[in-house]
Structures are given as structure tokens and as C-alpha cells.
Amino acid sequence: MAEQAVVEKMSEMQVDEKKKGGTEGGKDGGKKKAKNAAGQSAGRAELTPAPEYIDKRLSLYTKLKAEHDALMAERAAKDSRAIKVTLPDGKVVDAESWKTTPYQVACGISQGLADNTVIAKVNNGVWDLDRPLEEDCSLQLLKFDDEEAQAVYWHSSAHILGEAMENVYGGCLCYGPPHRERLLLRHVLGEHC
């Protein structure tokens, strides 16, 4: 898309002052910028209207999440059984399949461990902290000092940054896995989303 077309497309989108928290009056051209708890400017607000694909994506996510939650509830009701979770030190913890999560196991050890765990590994595979365990397994709880935990953290952070860019600048995130040395997000503005 040509630069002029991008500028025209962006001019169609207006910043919603209500979301931003701005008010009339004051020395700053009639607008008072929103402040955060530290008294700093809250920055840019989301675009209004939001890009069309965001509603479509959110609708699809909501539908798939409801289906997933229903499946998890069904499995917890029908397939739950006692399982054994083996920790790296050899200790074995009792748990329930389709109900107990790695986070709950971490809380059972110590709240500090739970608070500092970034990701779990179940049978040597990366596993979300809130995903229920399914069977007898080995469990590792990885903190930020672990390279795999850092990779998960940076990958998740890239998704959050991508969402912010889409909502603030109206572009479409098309590529953006984080790399060891840098974070690269390719963004397309305009009709190519």
C-alpha cells in the first residue's frame, strides 16, 4: 500500500479520548492527558473504531475457548483419577488427572516457588501452568533463570506487544517470533490485514 493510502486510512481512525481518560480544559491545548499511578502520561489510547479483524479474531477465540472449557470440564468429570507426579528431586506428589495443574503443585511446595515459576515441563514437554495434568508424569517447574522459561516469556511478551500495536496503530501483526538477540514484529497497515 502506498504511503499516502496508509496516511489516509490512519486519518479515518480516531483516538477515543474516553478510553484514554482525557478531559477538557487546561494548559495543554484543551486536553488533559491521563496519568498513571506514578503521575506519568498514560500514553496513546486505542483506535476507534478498532480494526475489523480484531472482532472476528476475538469472536473465534471466544467460541474455541468455550468449546475447550466444556471439553476440559467433561474430562474432569468423567476421566479424573489419582495420579503420581514425580518432581526432579525424586519426591512424588499425589494429584488428580484433568484437575490438578502444575501451578497447584507449585503452590503445594511453596507460594514463592509458584509466584516465580514461568512455565512447567511435563514429561520433558513445555506445559502451561494452568493446564491440568493428564496422567502420571514427571514435572519440572522452570523459573526465569532457565533459558526455556526465558524463551516462553519473550514469546508471550511478543504477543502482548503485537496486540498493543494492532490496537494502537491499527496494523495487522503478520510475523513476530522473538529471537535471542532482538524482538522483531512485522506489521502491515491498511487493507492487507
Short mmCIF file of N, CA and C in Angstrom, two decimals:
data_model
loop_
_atom_site.label_atom_id
_atom_site.label_comp_id
_atom_site.label_asym_id
_atom_site.label_seq_id
_atom_site.Cartn_x
_atom_site.Cartn_y
_atom_site.Cartn_z
N MET A 1 0.86 -1.17 0.00
CA MET A 1 0.00 0.00 0.00
C MET A 1 0.90 1.23 0.00
N ALA A 2 0.55 2.21 -0.80
CA ALA A 2 1.35 3.43 -0.90
C ALA A 2 1.26 4.21 0.40
N GLU A 3 2.31 5.00 0.64
CA GLU A 3 2.38 5.77 1.89
C GLU A 3 1.17 6.68 2.06
N GLN A 4 0.74 7.37 0.99
CA GLN A 4 -0.41 8.26 1.08
C GLN A 4 -1.67 7.50 1.47
N ALA A 5 -1.86 6.30 0.93
CA ALA A 5 -3.04 5.49 1.26
C ALA A 5 -3.04 5.11 2.73
N VAL A 6 -1.85 4.80 3.26
CA VAL A 6 -1.74 4.46 4.69
C VAL A 6 -2.12 5.67 5.54
N VAL A 7 -1.61 6.84 5.17
CA VAL A 7 -1.92 8.06 5.91
C VAL A 7 -3.42 8.32 5.88
N GLU A 8 -4.05 8.16 4.71
CA GLU A 8 -5.50 8.36 4.60
C GLU A 8 -6.26 7.37 5.47
N LYS A 9 -5.84 6.10 5.43
CA LYS A 9 -6.51 5.07 6.23
C LYS A 9 -6.39 5.39 7.72
N MET A 10 -5.21 5.80 8.15
CA MET A 10 -4.99 6.12 9.56
C MET A 10 -5.80 7.35 9.98
N SER A 11 -5.98 8.32 9.06
CA SER A 11 -6.73 9.52 9.43
C SER A 11 -8.21 9.21 9.64
N GLU A 12 -8.70 8.09 9.06
CA GLU A 12 -10.09 7.69 9.27
C GLU A 12 -10.31 7.19 10.70
N MET A 13 -9.27 6.73 11.34
CA MET A 13 -9.39 6.18 12.68
C MET A 13 -9.11 7.29 13.69
N GLN A 14 -9.96 7.41 14.68
CA GLN A 14 -9.83 8.45 15.68
C GLN A 14 -9.49 7.84 17.03
N VAL A 15 -8.71 8.55 17.81
CA VAL A 15 -8.41 8.10 19.16
C VAL A 15 -9.59 8.43 20.06
N ASP A 16 -10.02 7.47 20.83
CA ASP A 16 -11.16 7.62 21.73
C ASP A 16 -10.66 8.22 23.04
N GLU A 17 -10.96 9.50 23.28
CA GLU A 17 -10.49 10.20 24.48
C GLU A 17 -11.05 9.59 25.75
N LYS A 18 -12.26 9.00 25.71
CA LYS A 18 -12.84 8.40 26.92
C LYS A 18 -11.99 7.23 27.38
N LYS A 19 -11.53 6.39 26.45
CA LYS A 19 -10.66 5.27 26.82
C LYS A 19 -9.35 5.79 27.38
N LYS A 20 -8.86 6.90 26.78
CA LYS A 20 -7.60 7.46 27.19
C LYS A 20 -7.71 8.17 28.54
N GLY A 21 -8.90 8.60 28.90
CA GLY A 21 -9.09 9.27 30.19
C GLY A 21 -8.85 10.75 30.12
N GLY A 22 -8.84 11.36 28.92
CA GLY A 22 -8.60 12.78 28.78
C GLY A 22 -9.80 13.61 29.21
N THR A 23 -9.56 14.88 29.55
CA THR A 23 -10.63 15.78 29.94
C THR A 23 -10.44 17.10 29.25
N GLU A 24 -11.48 17.91 29.17
CA GLU A 24 -11.42 19.23 28.56
C GLU A 24 -10.71 20.21 29.49
N GLY A 25 -10.17 21.29 28.89
CA GLY A 25 -9.58 22.37 29.68
C GLY A 25 -8.11 22.16 29.95
N GLY A 26 -7.49 23.15 30.62
CA GLY A 26 -6.09 23.03 30.99
C GLY A 26 -5.18 23.76 30.03
N LYS A 27 -3.87 23.76 30.33
CA LYS A 27 -2.87 24.48 29.55
C LYS A 27 -2.39 23.71 28.33
N ASP A 28 -2.76 22.46 28.19
CA ASP A 28 -2.22 21.63 27.12
C ASP A 28 -3.15 21.57 25.90
N GLY A 29 -3.60 22.74 25.42
CA GLY A 29 -4.42 22.77 24.22
C GLY A 29 -5.83 22.26 24.44
N GLY A 30 -6.33 22.36 25.64
CA GLY A 30 -7.69 21.95 25.91
C GLY A 30 -7.84 20.49 26.29
N LYS A 31 -6.77 19.72 26.28
CA LYS A 31 -6.85 18.30 26.63
C LYS A 31 -5.90 18.03 27.78
N LYS A 32 -6.36 17.30 28.76
CA LYS A 32 -5.53 16.89 29.88
C LYS A 32 -5.20 15.42 29.68
N LYS A 33 -3.94 15.08 29.65
CA LYS A 33 -3.54 13.70 29.42
C LYS A 33 -3.79 12.86 30.66
N ALA A 34 -4.17 11.61 30.42
CA ALA A 34 -4.38 10.66 31.52
C ALA A 34 -3.05 10.39 32.20
N LYS A 35 -3.09 10.21 33.49
CA LYS A 35 -1.88 9.92 34.26
C LYS A 35 -2.01 8.56 34.90
N ASN A 36 -0.87 7.87 35.01
CA ASN A 36 -0.90 6.59 35.72
C ASN A 36 -0.63 6.85 37.20
N ALA A 37 -0.49 5.79 37.98
CA ALA A 37 -0.31 5.92 39.43
C ALA A 37 0.93 6.73 39.79
N ALA A 38 1.95 6.69 38.93
CA ALA A 38 3.19 7.42 39.20
C ALA A 38 3.11 8.86 38.71
N GLY A 39 1.96 9.27 38.15
CA GLY A 39 1.81 10.64 37.68
C GLY A 39 2.36 10.86 36.30
N GLN A 40 2.70 9.78 35.57
CA GLN A 40 3.23 9.90 34.22
C GLN A 40 2.09 9.81 33.21
N SER A 41 2.31 10.35 32.02
CA SER A 41 1.30 10.28 30.97
C SER A 41 1.02 8.83 30.63
N ALA A 42 -0.26 8.50 30.48
CA ALA A 42 -0.65 7.12 30.19
C ALA A 42 -0.36 6.74 28.75
N GLY A 43 0.01 7.69 27.88
CA GLY A 43 0.37 7.35 26.51
C GLY A 43 -0.82 7.29 25.58
N ARG A 44 -0.61 6.60 24.46
CA ARG A 44 -1.63 6.51 23.42
C ARG A 44 -2.82 5.68 23.86
N ALA A 45 -3.96 6.00 23.31
CA ALA A 45 -5.17 5.23 23.55
C ALA A 45 -5.42 4.31 22.36
N GLU A 46 -6.35 3.41 22.51
CA GLU A 46 -6.70 2.50 21.42
C GLU A 46 -7.46 3.25 20.34
N LEU A 47 -7.35 2.76 19.11
CA LEU A 47 -8.05 3.35 17.98
C LEU A 47 -9.53 3.03 18.02
N THR A 48 -10.32 3.99 17.55
CA THR A 48 -11.75 3.79 17.41
C THR A 48 -12.14 4.23 16.01
N PRO A 49 -12.73 3.41 15.21
CA PRO A 49 -13.13 2.04 15.52
C PRO A 49 -11.92 1.12 15.49
N ALA A 50 -12.03 0.02 16.20
CA ALA A 50 -10.96 -0.98 16.19
C ALA A 50 -10.92 -1.63 14.81
N PRO A 51 -9.76 -2.07 14.37
CA PRO A 51 -9.69 -2.77 13.09
C PRO A 51 -10.67 -3.95 13.07
N GLU A 52 -11.31 -4.17 11.93
CA GLU A 52 -12.38 -5.17 11.79
C GLU A 52 -11.93 -6.58 12.17
N TYR A 53 -10.72 -6.94 11.82
CA TYR A 53 -10.26 -8.31 12.08
C TYR A 53 -10.14 -8.62 13.57
N ILE A 54 -10.04 -7.60 14.41
CA ILE A 54 -9.92 -7.84 15.85
C ILE A 54 -11.21 -8.46 16.39
N ASP A 55 -12.37 -7.92 15.99
CA ASP A 55 -13.64 -8.51 16.43
C ASP A 55 -13.80 -9.94 15.92
N LYS A 56 -13.40 -10.18 14.68
CA LYS A 56 -13.50 -11.54 14.12
C LYS A 56 -12.62 -12.50 14.91
N ARG A 57 -11.40 -12.07 15.20
CA ARG A 57 -10.46 -12.90 15.94
C ARG A 57 -10.97 -13.18 17.35
N LEU A 58 -11.48 -12.14 18.01
CA LEU A 58 -11.99 -12.30 19.36
C LEU A 58 -13.21 -13.23 19.38
N SER A 59 -14.06 -13.10 18.39
CA SER A 59 -15.23 -13.98 18.30
C SER A 59 -14.81 -15.44 18.13
N LEU A 60 -13.84 -15.68 17.27
CA LEU A 60 -13.34 -17.05 17.07
C LEU A 60 -12.70 -17.57 18.35
N TYR A 61 -11.89 -16.74 19.01
CA TYR A 61 -11.26 -17.16 20.26
C TYR A 61 -12.31 -17.52 21.31
N THR A 62 -13.33 -16.67 21.45
CA THR A 62 -14.38 -16.91 22.44
C THR A 62 -15.08 -18.23 22.18
N LYS A 63 -15.38 -18.51 20.92
CA LYS A 63 -16.04 -19.76 20.55
C LYS A 63 -15.15 -20.96 20.87
N LEU A 64 -13.88 -20.90 20.44
CA LEU A 64 -12.96 -22.02 20.68
C LEU A 64 -12.68 -22.21 22.16
N LYS A 65 -12.57 -21.12 22.91
CA LYS A 65 -12.32 -21.21 24.36
C LYS A 65 -13.50 -21.88 25.06
N ALA A 66 -14.72 -21.54 24.67
CA ALA A 66 -15.91 -22.16 25.28
C ALA A 66 -15.93 -23.66 24.99
N GLU A 67 -15.59 -24.04 23.75
CA GLU A 67 -15.54 -25.46 23.40
C GLU A 67 -14.47 -26.19 24.21
N HIS A 68 -13.31 -25.56 24.35
CA HIS A 68 -12.21 -26.15 25.11
C HIS A 68 -12.58 -26.30 26.58
N ASP A 69 -13.16 -25.25 27.16
CA ASP A 69 -13.57 -25.30 28.57
C ASP A 69 -14.59 -26.41 28.81
N ALA A 70 -15.53 -26.57 27.87
CA ALA A 70 -16.53 -27.64 28.00
C ALA A 70 -15.87 -29.01 27.94
N LEU A 71 -14.92 -29.18 27.04
CA LEU A 71 -14.20 -30.45 26.92
C LEU A 71 -13.40 -30.74 28.20
N MET A 72 -12.73 -29.72 28.74
CA MET A 72 -11.95 -29.91 29.97
C MET A 72 -12.87 -30.27 31.14
N ALA A 73 -14.02 -29.62 31.23
CA ALA A 73 -14.98 -29.93 32.31
C ALA A 73 -15.49 -31.36 32.17
N GLU A 74 -15.75 -31.78 30.94
CA GLU A 74 -16.23 -33.15 30.70
C GLU A 74 -15.16 -34.17 31.10
N ARG A 75 -13.92 -33.90 30.72
CA ARG A 75 -12.84 -34.82 31.08
C ARG A 75 -12.64 -34.86 32.59
N ALA A 76 -12.70 -33.70 33.24
CA ALA A 76 -12.54 -33.66 34.70
C ALA A 76 -13.65 -34.46 35.38
N ALA A 77 -14.86 -34.39 34.84
CA ALA A 77 -15.99 -35.10 35.44
C ALA A 77 -15.93 -36.60 35.17
N LYS A 78 -15.54 -36.99 33.96
CA LYS A 78 -15.61 -38.41 33.57
C LYS A 78 -14.30 -39.18 33.74
N ASP A 79 -13.17 -38.51 33.48
CA ASP A 79 -11.90 -39.23 33.37
C ASP A 79 -10.92 -38.98 34.51
N SER A 80 -11.30 -38.19 35.50
CA SER A 80 -10.38 -37.87 36.58
C SER A 80 -10.08 -39.11 37.42
N ARG A 81 -8.79 -39.24 37.77
CA ARG A 81 -8.35 -40.36 38.60
C ARG A 81 -7.10 -39.92 39.35
N ALA A 82 -6.72 -40.68 40.34
CA ALA A 82 -5.50 -40.38 41.10
C ALA A 82 -4.28 -40.63 40.22
N ILE A 83 -3.34 -39.68 40.25
CA ILE A 83 -2.08 -39.84 39.51
C ILE A 83 -0.92 -39.48 40.43
N LYS A 84 0.29 -39.86 40.00
CA LYS A 84 1.52 -39.56 40.73
C LYS A 84 2.36 -38.60 39.89
N VAL A 85 2.82 -37.54 40.53
CA VAL A 85 3.66 -36.54 39.88
C VAL A 85 5.04 -36.61 40.51
N THR A 86 6.05 -36.90 39.70
CA THR A 86 7.42 -37.04 40.19
C THR A 86 8.19 -35.75 39.94
N LEU A 87 8.73 -35.18 41.01
CA LEU A 87 9.50 -33.94 40.93
C LEU A 87 10.97 -34.25 40.67
N PRO A 88 11.77 -33.27 40.25
CA PRO A 88 13.18 -33.51 39.93
C PRO A 88 14.00 -34.10 41.08
N ASP A 89 13.62 -33.81 42.33
CA ASP A 89 14.36 -34.35 43.48
C ASP A 89 13.93 -35.77 43.84
N GLY A 90 13.00 -36.34 43.05
CA GLY A 90 12.53 -37.70 43.30
C GLY A 90 11.28 -37.79 44.15
N LYS A 91 10.89 -36.68 44.77
CA LYS A 91 9.67 -36.67 45.58
C LYS A 91 8.47 -36.92 44.67
N VAL A 92 7.50 -37.69 45.18
CA VAL A 92 6.29 -37.99 44.42
C VAL A 92 5.11 -37.31 45.11
N VAL A 93 4.33 -36.59 44.33
CA VAL A 93 3.17 -35.84 44.82
C VAL A 93 1.90 -36.48 44.26
N ASP A 94 0.90 -36.64 45.12
CA ASP A 94 -0.40 -37.14 44.66
C ASP A 94 -1.18 -36.01 43.99
N ALA A 95 -1.87 -36.35 42.91
CA ALA A 95 -2.67 -35.35 42.18
C ALA A 95 -3.85 -36.05 41.52
N GLU A 96 -4.71 -35.26 40.87
CA GLU A 96 -5.86 -35.80 40.14
C GLU A 96 -5.75 -35.41 38.67
N SER A 97 -5.85 -36.43 37.79
CA SER A 97 -5.79 -36.12 36.36
C SER A 97 -6.97 -35.25 35.97
N TRP A 98 -6.71 -34.35 35.02
CA TRP A 98 -7.70 -33.43 34.45
C TRP A 98 -8.19 -32.39 35.46
N LYS A 99 -7.59 -32.35 36.65
CA LYS A 99 -7.98 -31.35 37.65
C LYS A 99 -6.76 -30.59 38.19
N THR A 100 -5.73 -31.31 38.62
CA THR A 100 -4.55 -30.68 39.23
C THR A 100 -3.67 -30.06 38.14
N THR A 101 -3.22 -28.83 38.40
CA THR A 101 -2.34 -28.13 37.45
C THR A 101 -0.93 -28.03 38.03
N PRO A 102 0.08 -27.78 37.18
CA PRO A 102 1.43 -27.55 37.69
C PRO A 102 1.48 -26.40 38.70
N TYR A 103 0.68 -25.36 38.46
CA TYR A 103 0.66 -24.24 39.41
C TYR A 103 0.20 -24.70 40.79
N GLN A 104 -0.80 -25.55 40.84
CA GLN A 104 -1.29 -26.07 42.13
C GLN A 104 -0.22 -26.92 42.82
N VAL A 105 0.51 -27.70 42.04
CA VAL A 105 1.61 -28.48 42.62
C VAL A 105 2.66 -27.53 43.18
N ALA A 106 3.00 -26.47 42.42
CA ALA A 106 3.98 -25.49 42.89
C ALA A 106 3.51 -24.83 44.18
N CYS A 107 2.23 -24.47 44.26
CA CYS A 107 1.67 -23.86 45.48
C CYS A 107 1.80 -24.81 46.67
N GLY A 108 1.64 -26.10 46.41
CA GLY A 108 1.77 -27.10 47.47
C GLY A 108 3.18 -27.19 48.01
N ILE A 109 4.15 -26.81 47.20
CA ILE A 109 5.55 -26.81 47.64
C ILE A 109 5.83 -25.51 48.38
N SER A 110 5.58 -24.37 47.71
CA SER A 110 5.70 -23.06 48.36
C SER A 110 5.10 -22.00 47.45
N GLN A 111 4.49 -20.99 48.06
CA GLN A 111 3.89 -19.91 47.28
C GLN A 111 4.96 -19.14 46.52
N GLY A 112 6.15 -19.00 47.13
CA GLY A 112 7.25 -18.32 46.45
C GLY A 112 7.64 -19.02 45.16
N LEU A 113 7.71 -20.35 45.22
CA LEU A 113 8.02 -21.11 44.00
C LEU A 113 6.93 -20.89 42.96
N ALA A 114 5.68 -20.97 43.38
CA ALA A 114 4.56 -20.77 42.44
C ALA A 114 4.62 -19.39 41.81
N ASP A 115 4.90 -18.36 42.62
CA ASP A 115 4.94 -16.99 42.11
C ASP A 115 6.08 -16.77 41.13
N ASN A 116 7.16 -17.53 41.26
CA ASN A 116 8.34 -17.33 40.42
C ASN A 116 8.45 -18.31 39.26
N THR A 117 7.52 -19.24 39.16
CA THR A 117 7.56 -20.21 38.07
C THR A 117 6.96 -19.58 36.81
N VAL A 118 7.69 -19.68 35.70
CA VAL A 118 7.25 -19.11 34.43
C VAL A 118 6.49 -20.14 33.61
N ILE A 119 6.99 -21.36 33.59
CA ILE A 119 6.42 -22.43 32.76
C ILE A 119 6.78 -23.77 33.40
N ALA A 120 6.02 -24.78 33.08
CA ALA A 120 6.31 -26.13 33.57
C ALA A 120 6.79 -26.99 32.41
N LYS A 121 7.45 -28.08 32.77
CA LYS A 121 7.76 -29.13 31.80
C LYS A 121 7.16 -30.42 32.35
N VAL A 122 6.32 -31.05 31.56
CA VAL A 122 5.69 -32.31 31.93
C VAL A 122 6.22 -33.37 30.98
N ASN A 123 6.86 -34.40 31.55
CA ASN A 123 7.49 -35.44 30.74
C ASN A 123 8.38 -34.82 29.66
N ASN A 124 9.13 -33.79 30.05
CA ASN A 124 10.09 -33.07 29.20
C ASN A 124 9.46 -32.22 28.11
N GLY A 125 8.16 -32.01 28.13
CA GLY A 125 7.50 -31.12 27.18
C GLY A 125 7.00 -29.88 27.88
N VAL A 126 7.11 -28.72 27.21
CA VAL A 126 6.65 -27.46 27.80
C VAL A 126 5.14 -27.54 28.04
N TRP A 127 4.70 -27.05 29.22
CA TRP A 127 3.32 -27.22 29.67
C TRP A 127 2.88 -25.96 30.39
N ASP A 128 1.74 -25.38 30.02
CA ASP A 128 1.22 -24.20 30.71
C ASP A 128 0.97 -24.50 32.18
N LEU A 129 1.17 -23.50 33.02
CA LEU A 129 0.99 -23.69 34.46
C LEU A 129 -0.46 -23.98 34.83
N ASP A 130 -1.41 -23.50 34.05
CA ASP A 130 -2.83 -23.70 34.37
C ASP A 130 -3.46 -24.85 33.59
N ARG A 131 -2.67 -25.58 32.82
CA ARG A 131 -3.21 -26.72 32.08
C ARG A 131 -3.21 -27.95 32.99
N PRO A 132 -4.35 -28.61 33.15
CA PRO A 132 -4.41 -29.78 34.03
C PRO A 132 -3.49 -30.91 33.57
N LEU A 133 -2.92 -31.60 34.54
CA LEU A 133 -2.12 -32.78 34.25
C LEU A 133 -3.06 -33.91 33.83
N GLU A 134 -2.59 -34.77 32.93
CA GLU A 134 -3.47 -35.79 32.36
C GLU A 134 -3.19 -37.20 32.86
N GLU A 135 -1.95 -37.46 33.29
CA GLU A 135 -1.56 -38.82 33.68
C GLU A 135 -0.36 -38.76 34.60
N ASP A 136 0.09 -39.92 35.10
CA ASP A 136 1.34 -39.97 35.87
C ASP A 136 2.42 -39.29 35.04
N CYS A 137 3.24 -38.49 35.70
CA CYS A 137 4.22 -37.72 34.92
C CYS A 137 5.38 -37.26 35.79
N SER A 138 6.41 -36.79 35.09
CA SER A 138 7.48 -36.06 35.76
C SER A 138 7.18 -34.58 35.55
N LEU A 139 7.51 -33.76 36.54
CA LEU A 139 7.18 -32.33 36.48
C LEU A 139 8.39 -31.51 36.89
N GLN A 140 8.75 -30.56 36.05
CA GLN A 140 9.77 -29.56 36.38
C GLN A 140 9.08 -28.20 36.38
N LEU A 141 9.42 -27.36 37.32
CA LEU A 141 8.88 -26.01 37.41
C LEU A 141 10.02 -25.04 37.10
N LEU A 142 9.94 -24.37 35.96
CA LEU A 142 11.03 -23.53 35.48
C LEU A 142 10.83 -22.07 35.85
N LYS A 143 11.88 -21.49 36.46
CA LYS A 143 11.86 -20.07 36.80
C LYS A 143 12.57 -19.29 35.70
N PHE A 144 12.57 -17.96 35.81
CA PHE A 144 13.10 -17.11 34.74
C PHE A 144 14.59 -17.32 34.49
N ASP A 145 15.32 -17.88 35.43
CA ASP A 145 16.74 -18.10 35.19
C ASP A 145 17.01 -19.27 34.23
N ASP A 146 15.98 -19.99 33.84
CA ASP A 146 16.10 -21.09 32.89
C ASP A 146 15.91 -20.56 31.47
N GLU A 147 16.76 -20.99 30.52
CA GLU A 147 16.68 -20.49 29.14
C GLU A 147 15.34 -20.80 28.49
N GLU A 148 14.78 -21.98 28.74
CA GLU A 148 13.48 -22.31 28.15
C GLU A 148 12.38 -21.42 28.71
N ALA A 149 12.45 -21.12 29.99
CA ALA A 149 11.47 -20.22 30.60
C ALA A 149 11.59 -18.82 30.00
N GLN A 150 12.82 -18.37 29.77
CA GLN A 150 13.02 -17.07 29.14
C GLN A 150 12.43 -17.04 27.74
N ALA A 151 12.63 -18.12 26.98
CA ALA A 151 12.08 -18.18 25.61
C ALA A 151 10.56 -18.09 25.64
N VAL A 152 9.92 -18.78 26.58
CA VAL A 152 8.46 -18.72 26.71
C VAL A 152 8.03 -17.31 27.10
N TYR A 153 8.74 -16.71 28.04
CA TYR A 153 8.42 -15.35 28.49
C TYR A 153 8.50 -14.36 27.33
N TRP A 154 9.60 -14.40 26.58
CA TRP A 154 9.78 -13.46 25.48
C TRP A 154 8.77 -13.71 24.37
N HIS A 155 8.44 -14.96 24.11
CA HIS A 155 7.44 -15.27 23.09
C HIS A 155 6.07 -14.70 23.50
N SER A 156 5.69 -14.91 24.75
CA SER A 156 4.42 -14.37 25.25
C SER A 156 4.43 -12.84 25.21
N SER A 157 5.56 -12.25 25.58
CA SER A 157 5.68 -10.79 25.56
C SER A 157 5.52 -10.25 24.14
N ALA A 158 6.03 -10.98 23.15
CA ALA A 158 5.89 -10.56 21.76
C ALA A 158 4.42 -10.53 21.36
N HIS A 159 3.64 -11.49 21.82
CA HIS A 159 2.21 -11.49 21.51
C HIS A 159 1.52 -10.28 22.14
N ILE A 160 1.89 -9.95 23.36
CA ILE A 160 1.29 -8.79 24.04
C ILE A 160 1.65 -7.50 23.31
N LEU A 161 2.92 -7.37 22.93
CA LEU A 161 3.35 -6.19 22.18
C LEU A 161 2.63 -6.12 20.84
N GLY A 162 2.49 -7.26 20.17
CA GLY A 162 1.79 -7.28 18.89
C GLY A 162 0.34 -6.83 19.03
N GLU A 163 -0.33 -7.30 20.09
CA GLU A 163 -1.72 -6.89 20.31
C GLU A 163 -1.79 -5.38 20.56
N ALA A 164 -0.86 -4.86 21.33
CA ALA A 164 -0.85 -3.42 21.60
C ALA A 164 -0.64 -2.64 20.31
N MET A 165 0.26 -3.10 19.46
CA MET A 165 0.50 -2.41 18.19
C MET A 165 -0.75 -2.43 17.31
N GLU A 166 -1.44 -3.57 17.28
CA GLU A 166 -2.67 -3.65 16.48
C GLU A 166 -3.73 -2.69 17.01
N ASN A 167 -3.90 -2.64 18.32
CA ASN A 167 -4.95 -1.81 18.91
C ASN A 167 -4.63 -0.32 18.88
N VAL A 168 -3.36 0.04 18.95
CA VAL A 168 -2.99 1.45 18.98
C VAL A 168 -2.76 2.00 17.58
N TYR A 169 -2.08 1.23 16.72
CA TYR A 169 -1.72 1.73 15.39
C TYR A 169 -2.60 1.18 14.27
N GLY A 170 -3.44 0.21 14.57
CA GLY A 170 -4.37 -0.30 13.57
C GLY A 170 -3.75 -1.24 12.55
N GLY A 171 -2.54 -1.65 12.77
CA GLY A 171 -1.90 -2.56 11.84
C GLY A 171 -2.26 -4.00 12.14
N CYS A 172 -1.78 -4.86 11.29
CA CYS A 172 -2.03 -6.29 11.43
C CYS A 172 -0.69 -6.99 11.67
N LEU A 173 -0.57 -7.67 12.79
CA LEU A 173 0.65 -8.41 13.09
C LEU A 173 0.70 -9.63 12.19
N CYS A 174 1.77 -9.75 11.42
CA CYS A 174 1.85 -10.89 10.50
C CYS A 174 3.03 -11.79 10.78
N TYR A 175 4.04 -11.34 11.48
CA TYR A 175 5.18 -12.18 11.78
C TYR A 175 5.88 -11.58 12.98
N GLY A 176 6.30 -12.40 13.91
CA GLY A 176 6.95 -11.77 15.04
C GLY A 176 7.54 -12.67 16.09
N PRO A 177 8.03 -13.86 15.74
CA PRO A 177 8.63 -14.63 16.82
C PRO A 177 9.87 -13.91 17.36
N PRO A 178 10.04 -13.89 18.66
CA PRO A 178 11.23 -13.24 19.22
C PRO A 178 12.48 -14.05 18.93
N HIS A 179 13.58 -13.36 18.80
CA HIS A 179 14.87 -14.01 18.59
C HIS A 179 15.72 -13.78 19.82
N ARG A 180 16.79 -14.52 19.94
CA ARG A 180 17.65 -14.43 21.11
C ARG A 180 18.20 -13.01 21.30
N GLU A 181 18.57 -12.34 20.20
CA GLU A 181 19.20 -11.03 20.30
C GLU A 181 18.24 -9.86 20.17
N ARG A 182 17.01 -10.11 19.64
CA ARG A 182 16.13 -8.98 19.36
C ARG A 182 14.68 -9.45 19.29
N LEU A 183 13.80 -8.48 19.27
CA LEU A 183 12.37 -8.75 19.08
C LEU A 183 11.99 -8.14 17.74
N LEU A 184 11.47 -8.94 16.85
CA LEU A 184 11.08 -8.47 15.52
C LEU A 184 9.59 -8.69 15.35
N LEU A 185 8.87 -7.63 15.08
CA LEU A 185 7.45 -7.73 14.79
C LEU A 185 7.20 -7.09 13.43
N ARG A 186 6.73 -7.87 12.48
CA ARG A 186 6.36 -7.31 11.18
C ARG A 186 4.89 -6.96 11.25
N HIS A 187 4.63 -5.74 10.84
CA HIS A 187 3.29 -5.19 10.96
C HIS A 187 2.88 -4.65 9.61
N VAL A 188 1.66 -4.91 9.19
CA VAL A 188 1.13 -4.37 7.94
C VAL A 188 0.02 -3.40 8.30
N LEU A 189 0.05 -2.23 7.69
CA LEU A 189 -1.01 -1.26 7.90
C LEU A 189 -1.94 -1.25 6.69
N GLY A 190 -3.20 -1.05 6.94
CA GLY A 190 -4.14 -0.88 5.84
C GLY A 190 -4.88 -2.13 5.44
N GLU A 191 -5.23 -2.21 4.17
CA GLU A 191 -6.14 -3.22 3.65
C GLU A 191 -5.53 -4.61 3.54
N HIS A 192 -4.26 -4.78 3.74
CA HIS A 192 -3.61 -6.08 3.56
C HIS A 192 -3.73 -6.98 4.78
N CYS A 193 -4.44 -6.55 5.79
CA CYS A 193 -4.59 -7.36 7.01
C CYS A 193 -5.49 -8.54 6.79
#
